[in-house]
Amino acid sequence: MLIVFIGPPGSGKGTQCKRLAEHFQIPHLSTGDLLRSARQQDAPLGRLAAQYMDAGKLVPDSVVLDLVTQQLDKPEFARGCLFDGFPRTVEQATALDAALAQRGKALDIVIALQADEAELTRRMLERARKEGRPDDNPATIQRRMDVYRRETAPLLDYYRRKGLQAMVDAVGSPDEVSQRIYEAIERKGH
Ligand code: B4P
């Protein structure tokens, strides 16, 4: 099963992918986590990524695509993958389609999480209080929302035209949202 999760910052992509990865026993590939781990290693790529992340901007496509394609040929990905926060631009989406096609695969469904901006901001400020993530501050949150609208939201149309998109209401308890996702996957016949 190959599933993409799209949603504005704070919509619960990471939260839901962790649950689904356990449920379906397939790997969870979060580009945010990969970039944060590159940053912790203090390698040149991590330092470059940190500049973009702390400013609330997208890390350049070439950097993200290198990180993802390195993962796709690992044996654990043979059973499927939950793509969390990737793709985030139309260029990343077309590159993912091509990389999967080269491997004789294609996406099964794209889950598009939906929530209003006030709720998203509340969640990220709460996370800032608990975890102190450097990009969870009011100015950067606003920038990330703008970047989502401008660069990532066009993907909704891209996947709708391919018949892959399932809109899911992301407001409610994490259990309620997971239930809606399972139902969307079932409706796609999986
Ligand atoms: P991400 O790590 O993907 O961060 P995010 O969009 O904020 O989502 P995240 O998964 O962390 O939050 P979630 O919604 O689960 O990206 C960070 C940065 O990395 C980007 O800004 C960008 O710079 C860079 N980046 C990543 N991928 C990239 C790509 N493909 N291309 C270029 N750049 C890229 O949860 C948020 C909070 O809400 C959590 O605290 C959670 O506990 C809470 N929450 C979740 N569900 C809830 C619910 N139902 N009710 C209440 N709270 C809930």
PDB file of C-alpha atoms and ligand atoms in Angstrom:
ATOM      1  CA  MET A   1       0.000   0.000   0.000  1.00  0.00           C
ATOM      2  CA  LEU A   2       1.399   3.398  -1.029  1.00  0.00           C
ATOM      3  CA  ILE A   3      -0.326   6.344   0.634  1.00  0.00           C
ATOM      4  CA  VAL A   4       0.493  10.056   0.505  1.00  0.00           C
ATOM      5  CA  PHE A   5      -0.574  12.395   3.341  1.00  0.00           C
ATOM      6  CA  ILE A   6      -1.064  16.046   2.435  1.00  0.00           C
ATOM      7  CA  GLY A   7      -2.209  18.691   4.865  1.00  0.00           C
ATOM      8  CA  PRO A   8      -1.367  22.102   6.233  1.00  0.00           C
ATOM      9  CA  PRO A   9       1.204  22.318   9.041  1.00  0.00           C
ATOM     10  CA  GLY A  10      -0.259  20.955  12.263  1.00  0.00           C
ATOM     11  CA  SER A  11      -3.041  18.998  10.530  1.00  0.00           C
ATOM     12  CA  GLY A  12      -1.868  15.710  12.062  1.00  0.00           C
ATOM     13  CA  LYS A  13       0.098  14.102   9.238  1.00  0.00           C
ATOM     14  CA  GLY A  14       2.858  12.863  11.531  1.00  0.00           C
ATOM     15  CA  THR A  15       0.398  11.901  14.269  1.00  0.00           C
ATOM     16  CA  GLN A  16      -1.803   9.842  11.951  1.00  0.00           C
ATOM     17  CA  CYS A  17       1.043   8.256   9.951  1.00  0.00           C
ATOM     18  CA  LYS A  18       2.600   6.857  13.138  1.00  0.00           C
ATOM     19  CA  ARG A  19      -0.721   5.177  13.980  1.00  0.00           C
ATOM     20  CA  LEU A  20      -1.321   3.852  10.470  1.00  0.00           C
ATOM     21  CA  ALA A  21       2.243   2.554  10.144  1.00  0.00           C
ATOM     22  CA  GLU A  22       1.601   0.415  13.197  1.00  0.00           C
ATOM     23  CA  HIS A  23      -1.840  -0.689  12.004  1.00  0.00           C
ATOM     24  CA  PHE A  24      -0.741  -1.678   8.484  1.00  0.00           C
ATOM     25  CA  GLN A  25       2.817  -2.672   9.470  1.00  0.00           C
ATOM     26  CA  ILE A  26       4.356  -0.584   6.712  1.00  0.00           C
ATOM     27  CA  PRO A  27       7.130   2.045   6.952  1.00  0.00           C
ATOM     28  CA  HIS A  28       6.429   5.709   7.616  1.00  0.00           C
ATOM     29  CA  LEU A  29       8.561   8.106   5.606  1.00  0.00           C
ATOM     30  CA  SER A  30       8.421  11.650   6.989  1.00  0.00           C
ATOM     31  CA  THR A  31      10.541  14.178   5.105  1.00  0.00           C
ATOM     32  CA  GLY A  32      10.254  16.505   8.123  1.00  0.00           C
ATOM     33  CA  ASP A  33      11.787  13.782  10.350  1.00  0.00           C
ATOM     34  CA  LEU A  34      14.478  12.955   7.757  1.00  0.00           C
ATOM     35  CA  LEU A  35      15.422  16.635   7.544  1.00  0.00           C
ATOM     36  CA  ARG A  36      15.419  17.084  11.335  1.00  0.00           C
ATOM     37  CA  SER A  37      17.660  14.043  11.680  1.00  0.00           C
ATOM     38  CA  ALA A  38      20.059  15.366   8.969  1.00  0.00           C
ATOM     39  CA  ARG A  39      20.150  18.595  10.953  1.00  0.00           C
ATOM     40  CA  GLN A  40      21.052  16.827  14.202  1.00  0.00           C
ATOM     41  CA  GLN A  41      23.992  15.145  12.493  1.00  0.00           C
ATOM     42  CA  ASP A  42      25.261  18.650  11.673  1.00  0.00           C
ATOM     43  CA  ALA A  43      26.220  17.573   8.118  1.00  0.00           C
ATOM     44  CA  PRO A  44      26.280  20.244   5.331  1.00  0.00           C
ATOM     45  CA  LEU A  45      22.896  19.043   4.042  1.00  0.00           C
ATOM     46  CA  GLY A  46      21.397  19.315   7.532  1.00  0.00           C
ATOM     47  CA  ARG A  47      22.752  22.832   8.009  1.00  0.00           C
ATOM     48  CA  LEU A  48      21.320  23.884   4.648  1.00  0.00           C
ATOM     49  CA  ALA A  49      17.910  22.341   5.469  1.00  0.00           C
ATOM     50  CA  ALA A  50      17.837  24.041   8.892  1.00  0.00           C
ATOM     51  CA  GLN A  51      18.061  27.498   7.307  1.00  0.00           C
ATOM     52  CA  TYR A  52      14.904  26.840   5.284  1.00  0.00           C
ATOM     53  CA  MET A  53      12.984  25.043   8.041  1.00  0.00           C
ATOM     54  CA  ASP A  54      13.624  27.712  10.668  1.00  0.00           C
ATOM     55  CA  ALA A  55      12.397  30.349   8.217  1.00  0.00           C
ATOM     56  CA  GLY A  56       9.201  28.342   7.543  1.00  0.00           C
ATOM     57  CA  LYS A  57      10.195  27.834   3.894  1.00  0.00           C
ATOM     58  CA  LEU A  58      10.295  24.605   1.891  1.00  0.00           C
ATOM     59  CA  VAL A  59      13.677  22.932   1.627  1.00  0.00           C
ATOM     60  CA  PRO A  60      14.765  22.855  -2.084  1.00  0.00           C
ATOM     61  CA  ASP A  61      13.174  20.024  -4.119  1.00  0.00           C
ATOM     62  CA  SER A  62      16.555  18.562  -5.140  1.00  0.00           C
ATOM     63  CA  VAL A  63      17.584  18.043  -1.487  1.00  0.00           C
ATOM     64  CA  VAL A  64      14.273  16.428  -0.517  1.00  0.00           C
ATOM     65  CA  LEU A  65      14.140  14.217  -3.619  1.00  0.00           C
ATOM     66  CA  ASP A  66      17.653  12.883  -2.945  1.00  0.00           C
ATOM     67  CA  LEU A  67      16.673  11.991   0.614  1.00  0.00           C
ATOM     68  CA  VAL A  68      13.478  10.202  -0.454  1.00  0.00           C
ATOM     69  CA  THR A  69      14.845   8.225  -3.391  1.00  0.00           C
ATOM     70  CA  GLN A  70      17.668   6.902  -1.170  1.00  0.00           C
ATOM     71  CA  GLN A  71      14.940   5.348   1.008  1.00  0.00           C
ATOM     72  CA  LEU A  72      12.727   3.802  -1.681  1.00  0.00           C
ATOM     73  CA  ASP A  73      15.050   0.901  -2.511  1.00  0.00           C
ATOM     74  CA  LYS A  74      15.437  -0.251   1.088  1.00  0.00           C
ATOM     75  CA  PRO A  75      13.950  -3.747   1.535  1.00  0.00           C
ATOM     76  CA  GLU A  76      11.324  -2.616   4.083  1.00  0.00           C
ATOM     77  CA  PHE A  77       9.678  -0.420   1.440  1.00  0.00           C
ATOM     78  CA  ALA A  78       8.783  -3.448  -0.698  1.00  0.00           C
ATOM     79  CA  ARG A  79       5.535  -3.780   1.330  1.00  0.00           C
ATOM     80  CA  GLY A  80       4.479  -0.172   0.896  1.00  0.00           C
ATOM     81  CA  CYS A  81       4.953   3.219   2.478  1.00  0.00           C
ATOM     82  CA  LEU A  82       3.155   6.115   4.135  1.00  0.00           C
ATOM     83  CA  PHE A  83       4.557   9.339   2.695  1.00  0.00           C
ATOM     84  CA  ASP A  84       4.188  12.019   5.385  1.00  0.00           C
ATOM     85  CA  GLY A  85       4.613  15.616   4.242  1.00  0.00           C
ATOM     86  CA  PHE A  86       5.994  14.518   0.895  1.00  0.00           C
ATOM     87  CA  PRO A  87       5.359  15.528  -1.837  1.00  0.00           C
ATOM     88  CA  ARG A  88       4.885  19.202  -1.007  1.00  0.00           C
ATOM     89  CA  THR A  89       5.252  20.689  -4.510  1.00  0.00           C
ATOM     90  CA  VAL A  90       4.007  19.636  -7.943  1.00  0.00           C
ATOM     91  CA  GLU A  91       7.641  19.052  -8.945  1.00  0.00           C
ATOM     92  CA  GLN A  92       8.090  16.623  -6.018  1.00  0.00           C
ATOM     93  CA  ALA A  93       4.812  14.885  -6.968  1.00  0.00           C
ATOM     94  CA  THR A  94       5.829  14.314 -10.596  1.00  0.00           C
ATOM     95  CA  ALA A  95       9.270  13.089  -9.450  1.00  0.00           C
ATOM     96  CA  LEU A  96       7.615  10.641  -7.021  1.00  0.00           C
ATOM     97  CA  ASP A  97       5.279   9.331  -9.753  1.00  0.00           C
ATOM     98  CA  ALA A  98       8.312   8.773 -12.014  1.00  0.00           C
ATOM     99  CA  ALA A  99      10.389   7.092  -9.275  1.00  0.00           C
ATOM    100  CA  LEU A 100       7.495   4.741  -8.453  1.00  0.00           C
ATOM    101  CA  ALA A 101       6.783   3.994 -12.136  1.00  0.00           C
ATOM    102  CA  GLN A 102      10.457   3.057 -12.619  1.00  0.00           C
ATOM    103  CA  ARG A 103       9.937   0.478  -9.872  1.00  0.00           C
ATOM    104  CA  GLY A 104       6.652  -0.796 -11.397  1.00  0.00           C
ATOM    105  CA  LYS A 105       4.543   0.848  -8.661  1.00  0.00           C
ATOM    106  CA  ALA A 106       1.933   3.605  -8.294  1.00  0.00           C
ATOM    107  CA  LEU A 107       0.183   5.444  -5.446  1.00  0.00           C
ATOM    108  CA  ASP A 108      -3.045   3.914  -4.097  1.00  0.00           C
ATOM    109  CA  ILE A 109      -4.576   6.948  -2.364  1.00  0.00           C
ATOM    110  CA  VAL A 110      -3.790  10.508  -1.279  1.00  0.00           C
ATOM    111  CA  ILE A 111      -5.266  11.500   2.085  1.00  0.00           C
ATOM    112  CA  ALA A 112      -5.813  15.272   2.242  1.00  0.00           C
ATOM    113  CA  LEU A 113      -6.248  16.388   5.872  1.00  0.00           C
ATOM    114  CA  GLN A 114      -8.384  19.494   6.383  1.00  0.00           C
ATOM    115  CA  ALA A 115      -8.569  21.837   9.399  1.00  0.00           C
ATOM    116  CA  ASP A 116      -9.115  25.548   9.933  1.00  0.00           C
ATOM    117  CA  GLU A 117      -6.189  27.852  10.598  1.00  0.00           C
ATOM    118  CA  ALA A 118      -7.163  28.739  14.188  1.00  0.00           C
ATOM    119  CA  GLU A 119      -7.127  25.045  15.187  1.00  0.00           C
ATOM    120  CA  LEU A 120      -3.810  24.429  13.380  1.00  0.00           C
ATOM    121  CA  THR A 121      -2.158  27.393  15.098  1.00  0.00           C
ATOM    122  CA  ARG A 122      -3.471  26.285  18.483  1.00  0.00           C
ATOM    123  CA  ARG A 123      -1.964  22.790  18.014  1.00  0.00           C
ATOM    124  CA  MET A 124       1.437  24.088  16.956  1.00  0.00           C
ATOM    125  CA  LEU A 125       1.652  26.579  19.808  1.00  0.00           C
ATOM    126  CA  GLU A 126       0.771  23.749  22.176  1.00  0.00           C
ATOM    127  CA  ARG A 127       3.553  21.624  20.632  1.00  0.00           C
ATOM    128  CA  ALA A 128       5.945  24.588  21.007  1.00  0.00           C
ATOM    129  CA  ARG A 129       5.116  24.657  24.707  1.00  0.00           C
ATOM    130  CA  LYS A 130       5.763  20.922  25.103  1.00  0.00           C
ATOM    131  CA  GLU A 131       8.587  20.216  22.645  1.00  0.00           C
ATOM    132  CA  GLY A 132      10.130  23.584  21.761  1.00  0.00           C
ATOM    133  CA  ARG A 133      10.397  22.897  18.023  1.00  0.00           C
ATOM    134  CA  PRO A 134      12.185  25.950  16.538  1.00  0.00           C
ATOM    135  CA  ASP A 135       9.693  26.398  13.651  1.00  0.00           C
ATOM    136  CA  ASP A 136       6.607  26.407  15.945  1.00  0.00           C
ATOM    137  CA  ASN A 137       6.544  30.150  16.721  1.00  0.00           C
ATOM    138  CA  PRO A 138       3.782  32.556  15.577  1.00  0.00           C
ATOM    139  CA  ALA A 139       5.736  34.286  12.770  1.00  0.00           C
ATOM    140  CA  THR A 140       7.076  31.034  11.294  1.00  0.00           C
ATOM    141  CA  ILE A 141       3.719  29.279  11.622  1.00  0.00           C
ATOM    142  CA  GLN A 142       2.134  32.056   9.538  1.00  0.00           C
ATOM    143  CA  ARG A 143       4.877  31.692   6.929  1.00  0.00           C
ATOM    144  CA  ARG A 144       4.367  27.902   6.798  1.00  0.00           C
ATOM    145  CA  MET A 145       0.606  28.389   6.288  1.00  0.00           C
ATOM    146  CA  ASP A 146       1.267  30.826   3.408  1.00  0.00           C
ATOM    147  CA  VAL A 147       3.779  28.430   1.837  1.00  0.00           C
ATOM    148  CA  TYR A 148       1.240  25.602   2.144  1.00  0.00           C
ATOM    149  CA  ARG A 149      -1.452  27.627   0.367  1.00  0.00           C
ATOM    150  CA  ARG A 150       0.895  28.778  -2.395  1.00  0.00           C
ATOM    151  CA  GLU A 151       3.089  25.726  -3.040  1.00  0.00           C
ATOM    152  CA  THR A 152       1.383  22.623  -1.632  1.00  0.00           C
ATOM    153  CA  ALA A 153      -2.371  23.252  -2.043  1.00  0.00           C
ATOM    154  CA  PRO A 154      -2.071  23.049  -5.882  1.00  0.00           C
ATOM    155  CA  LEU A 155      -1.251  19.367  -5.341  1.00  0.00           C
ATOM    156  CA  LEU A 156      -4.859  18.768  -4.283  1.00  0.00           C
ATOM    157  CA  ASP A 157      -5.942  19.486  -7.839  1.00  0.00           C
ATOM    158  CA  TYR A 158      -3.087  17.402  -9.272  1.00  0.00           C
ATOM    159  CA  TYR A 159      -4.212  14.314  -7.344  1.00  0.00           C
ATOM    160  CA  ARG A 160      -7.950  14.984  -7.745  1.00  0.00           C
ATOM    161  CA  ARG A 161      -7.509  14.837 -11.512  1.00  0.00           C
ATOM    162  CA  LYS A 162      -5.813  11.453 -11.097  1.00  0.00           C
ATOM    163  CA  GLY A 163      -8.768  10.208  -9.007  1.00  0.00           C
ATOM    164  CA  LEU A 164      -6.506   9.540  -6.002  1.00  0.00           C
ATOM    165  CA  GLN A 165      -7.565  12.223  -3.545  1.00  0.00           C
ATOM    166  CA  ALA A 166      -9.664  11.600  -0.419  1.00  0.00           C
ATOM    167  CA  MET A 167     -10.515  14.629   1.728  1.00  0.00           C
ATOM    168  CA  VAL A 168     -10.549  13.893   5.466  1.00  0.00           C
ATOM    169  CA  ASP A 169     -11.767  16.201   8.231  1.00  0.00           C
ATOM    170  CA  ALA A 170      -8.797  16.461  10.639  1.00  0.00           C
ATOM    171  CA  VAL A 171     -10.711  18.167  13.460  1.00  0.00           C
ATOM    172  CA  GLY A 172     -11.626  15.831  16.291  1.00  0.00           C
ATOM    173  CA  SER A 173      -9.724  13.452  18.514  1.00  0.00           C
ATOM    174  CA  PRO A 174      -6.788  11.554  16.953  1.00  0.00           C
ATOM    175  CA  ASP A 175      -8.938   8.365  17.198  1.00  0.00           C
ATOM    176  CA  GLU A 176     -11.818   9.977  15.316  1.00  0.00           C
ATOM    177  CA  VAL A 177      -9.480  11.196  12.582  1.00  0.00           C
ATOM    178  CA  SER A 178      -7.841   7.734  12.267  1.00  0.00           C
ATOM    179  CA  GLN A 179     -11.312   6.187  11.885  1.00  0.00           C
ATOM    180  CA  ARG A 180     -12.148   8.598   9.039  1.00  0.00           C
ATOM    181  CA  ILE A 181      -8.861   7.687   7.331  1.00  0.00           C
ATOM    182  CA  TYR A 182      -9.556   3.933   7.577  1.00  0.00           C
ATOM    183  CA  GLU A 183     -13.000   4.527   6.066  1.00  0.00           C
ATOM    184  CA  ALA A 184     -11.519   6.570   3.200  1.00  0.00           C
ATOM    185  CA  ILE A 185      -9.030   3.775   2.474  1.00  0.00           C
ATOM    186  CA  GLU A 186     -11.833   1.177   2.537  1.00  0.00           C
ATOM    187  CA  ARG A 187     -13.920   3.265   0.147  1.00  0.00           C
ATOM    188  CA  LYS A 188     -10.994   3.138  -2.298  1.00  0.00           C
ATOM    189  CA  GLY A 189     -11.306  -0.644  -2.127  1.00  0.00           C
ATOM    190  CA  HIS A 190      -8.237  -1.470  -0.042  1.00  0.00           C
TER     191      HIS A 190
HETATM  192  P1  B4P B   1       6.833  18.614   8.952  1.00  0.00           P
HETATM  193  O1  B4P B   1       7.714  17.857   9.873  1.00  0.00           O
HETATM  194  O2  B4P B   1       6.107  17.815   7.911  1.00  0.00           O
HETATM  195  O3  B4P B   1       5.856  19.442   9.911  1.00  0.00           O
HETATM  196  P2  B4P B   1       4.329  19.864   9.881  1.00  0.00           P
HETATM  197  O4  B4P B   1       3.829  20.232   8.533  1.00  0.00           O
HETATM  198  O5  B4P B   1       4.196  20.885  10.962  1.00  0.00           O
HETATM  199  O6  B4P B   1       3.488  18.610  10.295  1.00  0.00           O
HETATM  200  P3  B4P B   1       3.685  17.626  11.521  1.00  0.00           P
HETATM  201  O7  B4P B   1       3.544  16.265  10.928  1.00  0.00           O
HETATM  202  O8  B4P B   1       4.890  17.833  12.302  1.00  0.00           O
HETATM  203  O9  B4P B   1       2.556  18.011  12.538  1.00  0.00           O
HETATM  204  P4  B4P B   1       1.260  17.244  12.822  1.00  0.00           P
HETATM  205  O10 B4P B   1       0.409  17.794  11.761  1.00  0.00           O
HETATM  206  O11 B4P B   1       1.319  15.755  12.952  1.00  0.00           O
HETATM  207  O12 B4P B   1       7.664  19.765   8.191  1.00  0.00           O
HETATM  208  C1  B4P B   1       8.503  20.692   8.867  1.00  0.00           C
HETATM  209  C2  B4P B   1       9.335  21.495   7.874  1.00  0.00           C
HETATM  210  O13 B4P B   1      10.233  20.614   7.134  1.00  0.00           O
HETATM  211  C3  B4P B   1       8.571  22.239   6.767  1.00  0.00           C
HETATM  212  O14 B4P B   1       8.094  23.507   7.183  1.00  0.00           O
HETATM  213  C4  B4P B   1       9.671  22.354   5.665  1.00  0.00           C
HETATM  214  O15 B4P B   1      10.579  23.392   5.950  1.00  0.00           O
HETATM  215  C5  B4P B   1      10.430  21.044   5.775  1.00  0.00           C
HETATM  216  N1  B4P B   1       9.915  20.005   4.866  1.00  0.00           N
HETATM  217  C6  B4P B   1       9.321  18.832   5.247  1.00  0.00           C
HETATM  218  N2  B4P B   1       8.973  18.101   4.159  1.00  0.00           N
HETATM  219  C7  B4P B   1       9.353  18.832   3.072  1.00  0.00           C
HETATM  220  C8  B4P B   1       9.235  18.613   1.674  1.00  0.00           C
HETATM  221  N3  B4P B   1       8.652  17.518   1.162  1.00  0.00           N
HETATM  222  N4  B4P B   1       9.723  19.573   0.838  1.00  0.00           N
HETATM  223  C9  B4P B   1      10.318  20.672   1.328  1.00  0.00           C
HETATM  224  N5  B4P B   1      10.447  20.946   2.641  1.00  0.00           N
HETATM  225  C10 B4P B   1       9.964  20.035   3.513  1.00  0.00           C
HETATM  226  O16 B4P B   1       0.859  17.684  14.325  1.00  0.00           O
HETATM  227  C11 B4P B   1       0.996  18.969  14.854  1.00  0.00           C
HETATM  228  C12 B4P B   1       0.584  18.984  16.328  1.00  0.00           C
HETATM  229  O17 B4P B   1      -0.815  18.783  16.437  1.00  0.00           O
HETATM  230  C13 B4P B   1       1.237  17.889  17.174  1.00  0.00           C
HETATM  231  O18 B4P B   1       1.673  18.464  18.388  1.00  0.00           O
HETATM  232  C14 B4P B   1       0.120  16.895  17.442  1.00  0.00           C
HETATM  233  O19 B4P B   1       0.221  16.277  18.707  1.00  0.00           O
HETATM  234  C15 B4P B   1      -1.116  17.768  17.368  1.00  0.00           C
HETATM  235  N6  B4P B   1      -2.281  17.019  16.874  1.00  0.00           N
HETATM  236  C16 B4P B   1      -2.284  16.149  15.816  1.00  0.00           C
HETATM  237  N7  B4P B   1      -3.531  15.650  15.626  1.00  0.00           N
HETATM  238  C17 B4P B   1      -4.343  16.248  16.573  1.00  0.00           C
HETATM  239  C18 B4P B   1      -5.747  16.152  16.887  1.00  0.00           C
HETATM  240  N8  B4P B   1      -6.580  15.360  16.187  1.00  0.00           N
HETATM  241  N9  B4P B   1      -6.222  16.933  17.882  1.00  0.00           N
HETATM  242  C19 B4P B   1      -5.399  17.749  18.598  1.00  0.00           C
HETATM  243  N10 B4P B   1      -4.066  17.869  18.362  1.00  0.00           N
HETATM  244  C20 B4P B   1      -3.534  17.125  17.366  1.00  0.00           C
END
